[in-house]
Amino acid sequence: MKPDASFLNACFLGAYAENNDLFERLLVELLRDHIYWRRNFHPDDPPPIPPFAQQDAAYVDFVSRLRHELQMLTARLKRSTPLSSPRYMGHMVSDPLLPGLLAQMITIPYNPNNVSSDASAGTIDLEIDVGLQLARMLGFPHDEAAPNCAFGHLTSGGTVANYEALWILRALKYLPLAIQTAVNVCHLEVTFNGRLLQSYDDWELFNLSVDSAIALAETCRDQMQGDTAKLRAFLEALESNRIETLGCIDFHHARGALKPPVILIAQTAHYSWRKACKLLGLGHNHLRLMPTDGMRMDTDALEQTLSTCASQHVPVLAVVGILGTTEYGTLDPIHEIVRLRNAWNQKGLGFAVHVDAAWGGYLASLFREESGDLRPREQVRQAFHYFPSARVYEAVAALSAVDSVTVDPHKLGYLPYGSGGAFVCRDHRMTNSVAEDVPYIFTDPEHRINQTYRERFRELGRFILEGSKPGAAAAAVYVTHRTLPLDHAHLGQLPQLSIQATEHLYDLMKNMAERLAGLIHVHIPFEPDSNLLCVAFNPAGNTSARHMNAFAYRVYAHLRVDRARPLQAQQFFSSSTLLYPDSLAPTERSRILNALGLIGPNQPGVLDTNSIFVLRHTLMNPWLRDSVNQIDYVAEYCSHLESLLRRELDHPPSGEQNDGTCSGGCHE
Ligand SMILES: *Cc1c(COP(=O)(O)O)cnc(C)c1O
């Protein structure tokens, strides 16, 4: 049965603030509720701010200054980009969902801090629930009573979730080495997988899989069950021999035979990965960029690199797959990465797999039944012309087998910033390797022995990178996931509409390319996987990439955010990015440059600049095809774009004002 998506009409404030009444009524009602809550706490206490204070000159003066500054603020805010309009198809952002917006606004006055349950009223439990909801969407174990239940929590954004992934995975990969040292120091005898732990060399220990590292830690703990003194001595020895205690330099100095590890990720990596490597002292030289094929990781090249690493004894800390690249929305073949992980683990090269699904994580909702089961591909396909390709389907289905995932609620979760990102790991015990003991915030460690999952994570700050964090953000995500569960019939309707609109845009661009043949080369360099579409333009006969960029940039000048221009004067918004042909595989490079007429067939073709300008569209608005008013904004956009292109072709500027080099890539 086709789900009825008309509930979406109640889900946003709306481009015309159509749901103004609903929004205002709920907001006022629930803010008043907060006021009564304050008054009902010891109502007999006299109000510390006396009523006559309002007559003080200083009070009156303050209020008028406050009003003035707030008005100046709203004046500034009115220059914002109209993200709620179906005329906006630029960056990865849209009108936030009303449930999240309201929940966040009404929670803020309570000011909960989700660093620990002491500071957070009820919102920390909501954050733990959000982690479980996301785990369910991804296919991870999500029964908190299960020993291997997943764990997830919110971060300020995908960037910090990526930092955290690398932080946890590093701790876990190095843990078996520290365990071996601690076992030696404490003169213990531990047998693991049928062998004495002492007999393992550094290479073998580093190459234990994530699951084996967890199992090894549990084996040691079980062996010391009931002997508190022994356990304490062991934990102390473990602590003082971990990489987190010694630092990379001393740790590797002590383990001279172990080379520093690498992290493998596609060239399309978001720049947060470079920052993560710098931050953890791994050095971004050790972030090895894999070539791509159609902006998806080339897994043959990955396999070759793994093989080289294995033969040269270079440890691989993690392979990171990208589910929805920032520039093109393309999905790495996660299933292939998982297959390689399993195969290489057998061959003694064990690495973790993280998926950066900051953009594409919520696409998984489209693949879930309400029961939580994975939908068959044929069923998902029914709503689309092209989506999902077999590769896209397999990639999403394979999420359940990876070790950890980054998902951004502020992107395809349509949530307001604050609940920017989320880090989810397949097994909550992975967080043991980073747990902090902070007695002044948290409970007595002795109580932890029999802690439940929930009691443990109510001390959230012990397990995560960040400290104080907004409980209001957790409330926003929780209420959104409750009102729009993460399955195809509810939240999944949003990515469904946005992918349908993208398929429409794709078809229209192809038509435009045919109409403009002979005048302008209109070329989609990479087939889209989801709801992002990039397109490049070059006037026919032109072979200068600089000239092409200048042309495309002059067209883009009508579509970009320009604070100097009145908003109403702008028809549509898109975004842009730069493509670096020399970073592509040679066949792909010539395919694209050829289609754009920059080089002839079978020519190496040296360009006069190293990048080409590409128009980028992110389609998130559910009303891009307004059936009630019969306005097809996607089609209107395409005719607008076509007229801009024709106009630019007919009226080239006298002098070159801009060669297109000033327009950087997108930094979402
Ligand atoms: C957006 C994005 C990020 C960074 O997320 P922020 O929320 O902006 O910090 C990381 N990786 C990918 C693939 C992204 O699209």
XYZ file of C-alpha atoms and ligand atoms in Angstrom:
683
model
C 0.000 0.000 0.000
C 1.232 3.476 -0.863
C 1.609 5.478 2.330
C -0.438 8.657 2.557
C 2.115 11.452 2.839
C -0.372 14.263 3.440
C 0.797 14.453 7.078
C 3.817 16.291 5.678
C 1.580 19.346 5.316
C 1.616 19.609 9.111
C 5.327 18.961 9.485
C 6.844 22.335 8.560
C 6.153 25.956 9.310
C 6.011 26.252 5.521
C 7.383 28.516 2.800
C 4.486 30.932 3.331
C 4.378 30.175 7.090
C 1.098 28.414 6.291
C 1.239 26.605 9.645
C 1.671 29.828 11.544
C -1.385 29.167 13.723
C -0.321 25.683 14.653
C 3.195 26.850 15.393
C 2.159 29.842 17.463
C -0.543 28.007 19.393
C 1.728 25.154 20.413
C 4.651 27.436 21.140
C 2.677 29.804 23.383
C 0.865 26.950 25.121
C 4.070 25.093 25.876
C 6.078 28.149 26.884
C 3.309 29.046 29.323
C 3.584 25.571 30.633
C 7.192 26.326 31.454
C 6.167 29.485 33.318
C 3.683 27.571 35.467
C 6.334 25.001 36.151
C 8.565 27.758 37.607
C 5.736 29.167 39.707
C 4.731 25.799 41.060
C 8.091 25.245 42.652
C 7.603 26.681 46.146
C 4.769 29.016 45.137
C 4.833 30.550 48.605
C 8.307 31.998 48.165
C 8.017 35.741 47.487
C 9.203 36.572 43.926
C 12.836 37.709 44.269
C 12.352 40.305 41.502
C 9.807 42.716 42.998
C 7.055 44.149 40.740
C 8.135 47.771 41.429
C 11.569 47.038 39.992
C 9.937 47.540 36.607
C 9.644 51.264 37.321
C 13.360 51.780 37.959
C 15.021 54.003 35.399
C 17.801 51.469 34.951
C 15.237 48.703 34.333
C 13.380 50.792 31.757
C 16.631 51.735 30.105
C 17.766 48.132 29.946
C 14.501 46.983 28.391
C 14.690 49.618 25.674
C 18.271 48.631 24.873
C 17.260 44.987 24.817
C 14.403 45.719 22.448
C 16.690 47.723 20.207
C 19.331 45.009 20.014
C 16.751 42.305 19.312
C 15.271 44.419 16.552
C 18.715 44.888 15.067
C 19.163 41.147 15.260
C 15.940 40.446 13.372
C 16.915 43.059 10.800
C 20.114 41.119 10.225
C 18.281 37.782 10.173
C 15.950 39.041 7.461
C 18.898 38.906 5.110
C 18.956 35.131 5.608
C 18.680 32.807 2.666
C 15.046 31.641 2.314
C 15.747 27.972 3.020
C 12.055 27.138 3.349
C 11.222 28.139 -0.223
C 11.004 25.564 -3.029
C 13.102 28.091 -4.959
C 16.057 27.101 -2.789
C 18.070 24.159 -4.182
C 21.526 25.084 -2.949
C 23.223 23.578 0.067
C 22.387 20.663 2.327
C 19.856 22.571 4.384
C 16.127 23.206 4.408
C 13.227 24.354 6.510
C 13.513 22.428 9.813
C 10.738 20.036 10.774
C 8.163 21.607 13.068
C 8.348 18.836 15.710
C 12.082 19.439 16.127
C 11.792 23.196 16.007
C 9.056 23.302 18.661
C 10.696 20.707 20.897
C 13.982 22.593 20.797
C 12.393 25.980 21.471
C 10.312 24.805 24.402
C 13.140 22.856 25.989
C 15.664 25.691 25.942
C 14.163 27.603 28.913
C 14.705 24.516 31.107
C 18.345 24.669 30.007
C 19.220 20.986 30.295
C 22.831 19.907 29.836
C 23.242 16.386 28.524
C 26.760 15.910 29.870
C 25.265 13.817 32.691
C 21.878 13.017 34.196
C 22.500 15.358 37.155
C 22.444 18.321 34.821
C 19.779 17.271 32.401
C 16.382 16.481 33.890
C 14.889 13.973 31.483
C 16.657 14.883 28.292
C 19.614 12.542 28.690
C 17.300 9.530 28.410
C 15.929 11.055 25.227
C 19.451 11.218 23.834
C 20.060 7.548 24.675
C 16.750 6.732 22.939
C 17.753 8.750 19.882
C 20.911 6.638 19.674
C 18.777 3.471 19.740
C 16.357 4.861 17.138
C 19.249 5.603 14.792
C 20.752 2.181 15.512
C 17.469 0.562 14.488
C 17.384 2.558 11.242
C 20.954 1.458 10.438
C 20.257 -2.189 11.287
C 22.410 -2.372 14.443
C 21.313 -4.319 17.576
C 19.089 -1.903 19.499
C 17.745 -3.862 22.463
C 19.447 -2.212 25.399
C 19.313 -5.452 27.397
C 21.463 -7.221 24.797
C 25.172 -7.408 25.679
C 26.161 -6.167 22.221
C 23.544 -3.414 21.916
C 24.601 -0.442 19.796
C 25.126 3.004 21.262
C 24.686 6.394 19.688
C 24.564 9.995 20.790
C 24.373 13.471 19.344
C 27.276 15.758 18.520
C 27.453 19.341 17.340
C 27.798 18.076 13.764
C 29.143 15.401 11.485
C 32.631 16.811 11.886
C 32.778 15.999 15.596
C 31.107 12.624 15.022
C 33.942 11.830 12.598
C 36.547 12.939 15.163
C 34.896 10.695 17.674
C 34.862 7.715 15.318
C 38.588 7.972 14.801
C 39.178 8.545 18.516
C 37.224 5.431 19.541
C 38.541 3.234 16.755
C 42.122 4.194 17.526
C 41.621 3.385 21.206
C 40.125 0.044 20.286
C 42.751 -0.949 17.719
C 45.595 -0.232 20.141
C 43.868 -1.714 23.171
C 45.011 -5.353 22.690
C 48.659 -4.191 22.744
C 48.163 -2.435 26.068
C 46.256 -5.432 27.409
C 49.203 -7.678 26.589
C 51.583 -5.358 28.451
C 49.244 -5.210 31.461
C 48.934 -9.009 31.459
C 52.732 -9.236 31.517
C 53.135 -6.630 34.245
C 50.580 -8.396 36.438
C 52.018 -11.878 35.698
C 48.686 -13.176 34.486
C 48.075 -16.028 32.144
C 45.439 -15.230 29.549
C 44.480 -17.590 26.776
C 42.816 -16.022 23.774
C 41.575 -17.958 20.745
C 43.411 -20.999 22.005
C 46.793 -19.296 22.376
C 48.587 -17.620 25.242
C 48.259 -13.870 24.858
C 52.036 -13.531 25.397
C 52.641 -15.453 22.200
C 50.982 -12.822 19.992
C 53.269 -10.291 18.298
C 52.440 -6.584 17.923
C 51.275 -6.964 14.342
C 48.823 -9.709 15.306
C 47.483 -7.754 18.242
C 46.916 -4.607 16.225
C 45.171 -6.667 13.576
C 42.518 -8.142 15.850
C 39.072 -7.203 14.573
C 36.835 -4.835 16.526
C 34.840 -7.804 17.836
C 37.993 -9.688 18.857
C 39.350 -6.651 20.704
C 36.097 -6.445 22.667
C 36.183 -10.192 23.312
C 39.793 -10.000 24.538
C 38.920 -7.261 27.032
C 35.985 -9.342 28.260
C 38.123 -12.472 28.578
C 40.542 -10.611 30.848
C 37.757 -9.134 32.925
C 36.061 -12.507 33.329
C 39.301 -14.063 34.481
C 39.552 -11.579 37.328
C 35.887 -11.738 38.297
C 35.558 -11.520 42.060
C 39.199 -10.592 42.693
C 38.899 -6.834 43.099
C 42.546 -6.270 44.029
C 43.768 -8.166 40.995
C 41.332 -6.355 38.720
C 42.401 -2.996 40.091
C 46.092 -3.746 39.558
C 45.339 -4.916 36.036
C 43.308 -1.820 35.181
C 46.083 0.407 36.507
C 48.702 -1.368 34.407
C 46.402 -1.209 31.398
C 45.783 2.489 31.873
C 49.462 3.356 32.134
C 50.344 1.446 28.950
C 47.651 2.713 26.619
C 48.382 5.015 23.712
C 46.073 7.584 25.305
C 48.393 7.697 28.321
C 51.755 7.363 26.599
C 50.993 9.398 23.491
C 51.744 8.213 19.940
C 55.473 8.951 20.164
C 56.247 7.027 23.349
C 53.874 4.224 22.489
C 55.466 3.581 19.108
C 58.932 4.053 20.585
C 58.197 1.264 23.065
C 56.787 -0.932 20.278
C 59.503 -0.270 17.720
C 58.369 -3.013 15.341
C 54.905 -1.546 14.864
C 54.649 1.056 12.098
C 52.231 3.959 12.458
C 48.807 3.037 11.038
C 47.001 4.468 8.032
C 43.356 5.340 7.491
C 41.923 4.662 4.045
C 39.167 6.817 2.589
C 38.051 7.896 -0.876
C 39.358 11.097 -2.421
C 35.875 12.541 -1.960
C 36.460 12.666 1.829
C 34.979 15.590 3.697
C 37.733 17.854 5.035
C 36.791 16.937 8.618
C 38.833 13.751 8.111
C 42.014 15.734 7.590
C 41.206 17.722 10.709
C 40.519 14.511 12.653
C 43.938 13.101 11.739
C 45.654 16.336 12.725
C 43.779 16.498 15.987
C 44.606 12.942 17.048
C 48.248 13.340 16.133
C 47.959 10.632 13.492
C 49.116 13.103 10.859
C 47.065 13.626 7.739
C 49.855 12.007 5.726
C 48.460 8.808 7.164
C 45.057 9.526 5.678
C 45.424 7.680 2.368
C 43.038 8.838 -0.320
C 41.697 6.088 -2.532
C 40.881 6.855 -6.164
C 37.251 6.996 -7.177
C 35.118 5.747 -10.018
C 32.118 7.992 -10.654
C 32.867 9.688 -7.308
C 32.538 6.349 -5.480
C 35.480 4.630 -3.864
C 37.286 2.358 -6.306
C 37.349 -0.854 -4.281
C 39.822 -2.545 -6.627
C 42.275 0.193 -5.718
C 41.321 -0.295 -2.070
C 42.063 -3.996 -2.338
C 45.450 -3.243 -3.905
C 46.298 -0.815 -1.133
C 45.266 -3.354 1.500
C 47.466 -5.905 -0.150
C 50.437 -3.509 -0.140
C 49.783 -2.630 3.497
C 49.678 -6.308 4.426
C 52.920 -7.141 2.637
C 54.751 -4.103 4.020
C 53.301 -4.556 7.514
C 51.677 -1.124 7.538
C 48.724 -1.416 9.938
C 45.339 -0.184 8.729
C 43.410 1.467 11.521
C 40.198 1.905 9.584
C 38.632 2.065 6.178
C 36.075 4.844 5.990
C 33.233 4.549 3.496
C 31.185 7.571 2.515
C 27.437 7.230 2.210
C 26.535 10.417 0.371
C 29.526 12.528 -0.627
C 29.281 16.196 0.211
C 29.848 17.333 -3.358
C 27.890 14.756 -5.387
C 25.730 12.757 -2.968
C 27.295 9.546 -4.297
C 27.495 6.399 -2.158
C 30.642 4.331 -1.736
C 30.036 0.572 -2.141
C 29.848 -0.138 1.593
C 29.022 -3.804 0.895
C 32.327 -4.187 -0.967
C 34.226 -2.545 1.885
C 32.569 -4.924 4.359
C 33.417 -7.887 2.127
C 37.047 -6.790 2.006
C 37.127 -6.305 5.768
C 35.896 -9.857 6.322
C 38.264 -11.324 3.757
C 41.347 -9.447 4.998
C 40.516 -10.174 8.597
C 40.875 -13.865 7.692
C 44.273 -13.056 6.193
C 45.493 -11.313 9.332
C 44.858 -7.693 8.355
C 42.117 -6.572 10.691
C 40.726 -3.064 10.384
C 37.631 -1.224 11.507
C 35.010 0.077 9.082
C 33.414 3.426 9.740
C 30.802 4.988 7.458
C 30.593 8.735 7.098
C 26.868 8.952 6.403
C 26.574 12.574 7.524
C 24.598 13.248 4.366
C 23.104 9.890 3.434
C 22.420 8.287 6.820
C 18.734 9.154 6.907
C 18.272 7.679 3.417
C 18.236 4.384 5.299
C 14.757 5.283 6.618
C 13.476 4.777 3.073
C 14.726 1.193 3.181
C 12.981 0.237 6.455
C 9.556 -1.269 6.939
C 7.548 0.023 9.872
C 8.410 -3.300 11.539
C 12.092 -2.394 11.243
C 12.815 -5.006 8.557
C 14.768 -4.117 5.463
C 12.474 -3.525 2.462
C 13.167 -5.552 -0.681
C 14.780 -3.494 -3.444
C 11.849 -4.039 -5.796
C 9.530 -2.403 -3.297
C 11.759 0.616 -2.798
C 12.082 0.985 -6.583
C 8.331 1.322 -7.092
C 8.377 4.993 -6.145
C 11.182 5.953 -8.551
C 12.425 5.825 -12.123
C 16.058 5.008 -11.370
C 16.587 4.821 -7.610
C 17.922 2.742 -5.955
C 20.530 1.145 -8.164
C 21.568 -2.343 -7.058
C 24.798 -0.820 -5.760
C 22.980 1.831 -3.717
C 20.657 -0.784 -2.286
C 23.513 -3.089 -1.310
C 25.459 -0.200 0.201
C 22.585 0.802 2.471
C 21.805 -2.807 3.368
C 25.439 -3.344 4.401
C 25.328 -0.586 7.037
C 24.286 -3.148 9.650
C 27.687 -4.843 9.312
C 29.966 -1.832 9.788
C 31.532 -0.835 13.098
C 30.340 2.741 13.404
C 28.467 5.436 11.516
C 28.235 9.236 11.416
C 24.725 10.582 10.673
C 23.693 14.238 10.557
C 20.198 15.035 11.852
C 20.681 18.601 10.580
C 20.955 17.344 7.014
C 18.469 14.698 5.815
C 16.895 14.526 9.294
C 15.568 18.073 8.653
C 16.427 19.130 12.209
C 17.569 22.566 13.315
C 21.275 23.048 14.068
C 22.185 22.162 17.610
C 21.357 18.554 16.900
C 23.968 18.623 14.203
C 25.446 15.161 14.072
C 25.327 11.741 15.617
C 27.901 9.053 16.238
C 26.568 5.490 16.393
C 28.659 2.399 17.116
C 27.452 -1.143 16.448
C 28.435 -2.414 19.910
C 28.273 -0.126 22.929
C 31.262 -1.890 24.506
C 33.448 -0.101 21.960
C 33.113 2.936 24.220
C 34.843 1.120 27.106
C 38.140 1.927 25.495
C 37.664 5.690 25.887
C 35.681 5.893 29.143
C 36.904 8.515 31.585
C 36.632 8.358 35.356
C 35.628 11.762 36.568
C 34.644 11.430 40.206
C 33.501 15.005 40.674
C 30.776 14.656 38.072
C 30.058 10.985 38.193
C 29.130 8.285 40.652
C 31.397 6.087 42.676
C 33.136 3.575 40.359
C 32.191 0.685 42.668
C 28.586 1.173 41.631
C 29.449 0.613 38.025
C 29.929 -3.114 38.228
C 26.220 -3.891 37.952
C 25.194 -0.833 36.001
C 22.570 -1.232 33.323
C 23.065 0.141 29.822
C 20.954 3.155 30.663
C 22.602 3.907 33.991
C 25.960 3.756 32.293
C 25.132 6.158 29.478
C 23.385 8.602 31.783
C 26.990 9.521 32.595
C 27.280 10.474 28.939
C 30.263 12.807 29.299
C 32.456 9.860 30.303
C 32.142 8.274 26.874
C 32.150 11.092 24.371
C 34.444 13.832 23.072
C 32.305 16.767 24.017
C 31.393 17.943 27.503
C 28.425 20.183 28.162
C 25.905 19.772 25.401
C 22.354 20.921 24.710
C 19.571 18.715 26.072
C 17.217 20.762 23.894
C 18.846 19.257 20.794
C 18.207 15.734 22.085
C 14.586 16.679 22.778
C 14.248 17.973 19.211
C 15.593 14.803 17.602
C 13.623 12.526 19.919
C 10.269 14.228 19.284
C 10.980 14.219 15.549
C 11.787 10.499 15.529
C 8.665 9.781 17.595
C 6.311 11.788 15.381
C 8.099 10.707 12.199
C 9.496 7.229 12.856
C 12.552 6.275 10.835
C 10.792 4.086 8.270
C 9.623 4.559 4.690
C 6.055 5.429 5.631
C 7.078 8.343 7.852
C 10.400 10.158 7.833
C 11.361 8.198 4.717
C 8.735 10.158 2.798
C 11.036 13.187 2.873
C 14.035 11.595 1.150
C 11.558 9.891 -1.172
C 10.138 13.215 -2.345
C 13.577 14.740 -2.639
C 14.939 11.852 -4.724
C 11.850 11.972 -6.943
C 12.473 15.679 -7.514
C 16.123 14.966 -8.298
C 15.172 12.343 -10.867
C 12.901 14.934 -12.423
C 15.697 17.506 -12.480
C 17.993 14.893 -14.010
C 15.546 14.172 -16.844
C 14.985 17.877 -17.482
C 18.732 18.557 -17.573
C 19.157 15.798 -20.138
C 16.413 17.412 -22.241
C 18.078 20.784 -21.878
C 21.368 19.271 -22.993
C 19.666 18.072 -26.163
C 18.020 21.432 -26.816
C 21.291 23.293 -26.352
C 23.376 20.841 -28.388
C 25.615 22.795 -30.738
C 25.396 25.888 -28.525
C 26.418 24.769 -25.053
C 27.647 21.448 -23.747
C 25.488 20.637 -20.720
C 27.016 17.700 -18.906
C 26.209 15.767 -15.734
C 29.687 14.500 -14.843
C 28.576 11.748 -12.432
C 25.311 9.860 -12.385
C 23.519 10.836 -9.163
C 22.898 8.223 -6.471
C 20.502 10.187 -4.323
C 19.278 13.764 -4.119
C 22.256 15.839 -5.207
C 22.839 16.754 -8.828
C 25.844 18.535 -10.306
C 26.060 19.818 -13.841
C 28.759 21.557 -15.870
C 28.432 23.906 -18.880
C 30.756 24.898 -21.667
C 29.980 27.043 -24.722
C 30.376 24.915 -27.858
C 33.727 25.405 -29.572
C 35.475 26.658 -26.439
C 38.502 24.628 -25.336
C 39.707 26.873 -22.516
C 38.725 25.637 -19.057
C 39.328 29.140 -17.715
C 36.910 30.561 -20.215
C 34.396 27.836 -19.439
C 34.639 28.565 -15.707
C 34.180 32.273 -16.285
C 31.082 31.562 -18.371
C 29.573 29.192 -15.804
C 30.432 31.542 -12.985
C 28.635 34.438 -14.657
C 25.540 32.244 -14.865
C 25.984 31.189 -11.242
C 26.179 34.823 -10.190
C 22.389 34.899 -10.717
C 21.872 31.799 -8.571
C 24.206 32.252 -5.656
C 23.577 33.940 -2.335
C 24.439 37.602 -2.754
C 23.759 39.685 0.327
C 23.968 42.882 -1.695
C 20.987 41.873 -3.817
C 17.401 42.162 -2.571
C 16.058 38.673 -1.868
C 12.927 39.202 -3.924
C 15.029 39.972 -6.973
C 16.350 36.450 -6.996
C 14.461 33.707 -8.807
C 16.282 30.611 -7.594
C 19.237 29.497 -5.482
C 21.746 26.776 -6.252
C 25.295 26.114 -5.043
C 28.548 25.247 -6.744
C 31.679 23.211 -6.437
C 34.963 22.653 -8.237
C 35.964 19.451 -9.963
C 39.674 18.666 -10.299
C 40.029 16.633 -13.514
C 43.628 15.627 -12.815
C 42.546 13.830 -9.644
C 40.260 11.545 -11.664
C 41.168 8.260 -13.295
C 42.442 9.004 -16.847
C 39.447 7.411 -18.589
C 37.020 9.316 -16.443
C 38.942 12.544 -16.928
C 38.817 12.224 -20.690
C 35.181 11.134 -20.644
C 34.165 14.325 -18.835
C 36.463 16.774 -20.630
C 35.416 15.225 -23.885
C 31.720 15.566 -23.173
C 32.338 19.215 -22.344
C 34.250 19.749 -25.582
C 37.387 20.827 -23.709
C 39.512 18.157 -25.342
C 39.108 16.086 -28.469
C 38.705 12.300 -28.428
C 41.801 10.331 -27.371
C 43.697 13.498 -26.535
C 45.573 13.844 -23.222
C 44.465 17.476 -23.158
C 46.295 19.870 -20.881
C 43.896 22.354 -19.322
C 44.700 26.006 -18.718
C 43.450 25.743 -15.119
C 43.361 22.827 -12.688
C 39.676 22.882 -11.798
C 36.349 23.147 -13.523
C 33.319 24.911 -12.179
C 30.236 22.807 -11.520
C 26.739 23.901 -10.551
C 25.487 21.894 -7.581
C 21.883 21.302 -6.533
C 20.672 19.783 -3.294
C 16.969 19.070 -3.455
C 15.340 18.811 -0.043
C 12.118 20.798 -0.203
C 9.029 18.546 -0.203
C 7.090 21.071 -2.337
C 9.436 21.237 -5.314
C 6.555 19.907 -7.355
C 3.557 21.708 -5.938
C 0.633 19.643 -7.222
C -2.059 21.779 -5.558
C -1.037 24.982 -7.306
C 0.366 23.054 -10.236
C 3.727 24.731 -10.051
C 6.692 22.611 -10.958
C 9.581 24.527 -9.382
C 12.081 22.071 -10.806
C 10.860 22.744 -14.329
C 10.691 26.498 -13.680
C 14.238 26.385 -12.427
C 15.401 24.593 -15.559
C 13.799 27.147 -17.874
C 15.308 29.939 -15.775
C 18.709 28.301 -16.021
C 18.326 27.803 -19.751
C 17.462 31.446 -20.298
C 20.458 32.497 -18.170
C 22.700 30.259 -20.262
C 21.350 31.552 -23.558
C 21.610 35.149 -22.399
C 25.190 34.684 -21.289
C 26.058 33.078 -24.599
C 24.524 35.939 -26.583
C 25.978 38.726 -24.455
C 29.456 37.819 -23.369
C 31.108 40.516 -21.255
C 33.675 42.782 -22.939
C 36.541 42.016 -20.548
C 37.098 38.936 -18.432
C 35.987 39.982 -14.964
C 36.159 36.693 -13.268
C 37.848 33.488 -14.284
C 35.831 31.394 -11.858
C 38.742 30.684 -9.552
C 37.257 32.622 -6.655
C 34.414 30.186 -6.094
C 35.606 27.612 -3.609
C 34.111 24.176 -3.086
C 31.266 23.587 -0.720
C 32.256 23.409 2.900
C 29.282 21.727 4.500
C 28.355 17.550 6.009
C 29.312 16.451 6.046
C 30.250 16.338 7.100
C 30.403 17.382 8.176
O 29.269 17.556 8.916
P 28.996 18.895 9.762
O 27.684 18.571 10.358
O 28.956 20.019 8.795
O 30.075 19.028 10.758
C 31.079 15.239 7.111
N 31.010 14.308 6.145
C 30.140 14.385 5.112
C 30.119 13.311 4.074
C 29.263 15.466 5.030
O 28.404 15.559 4.005
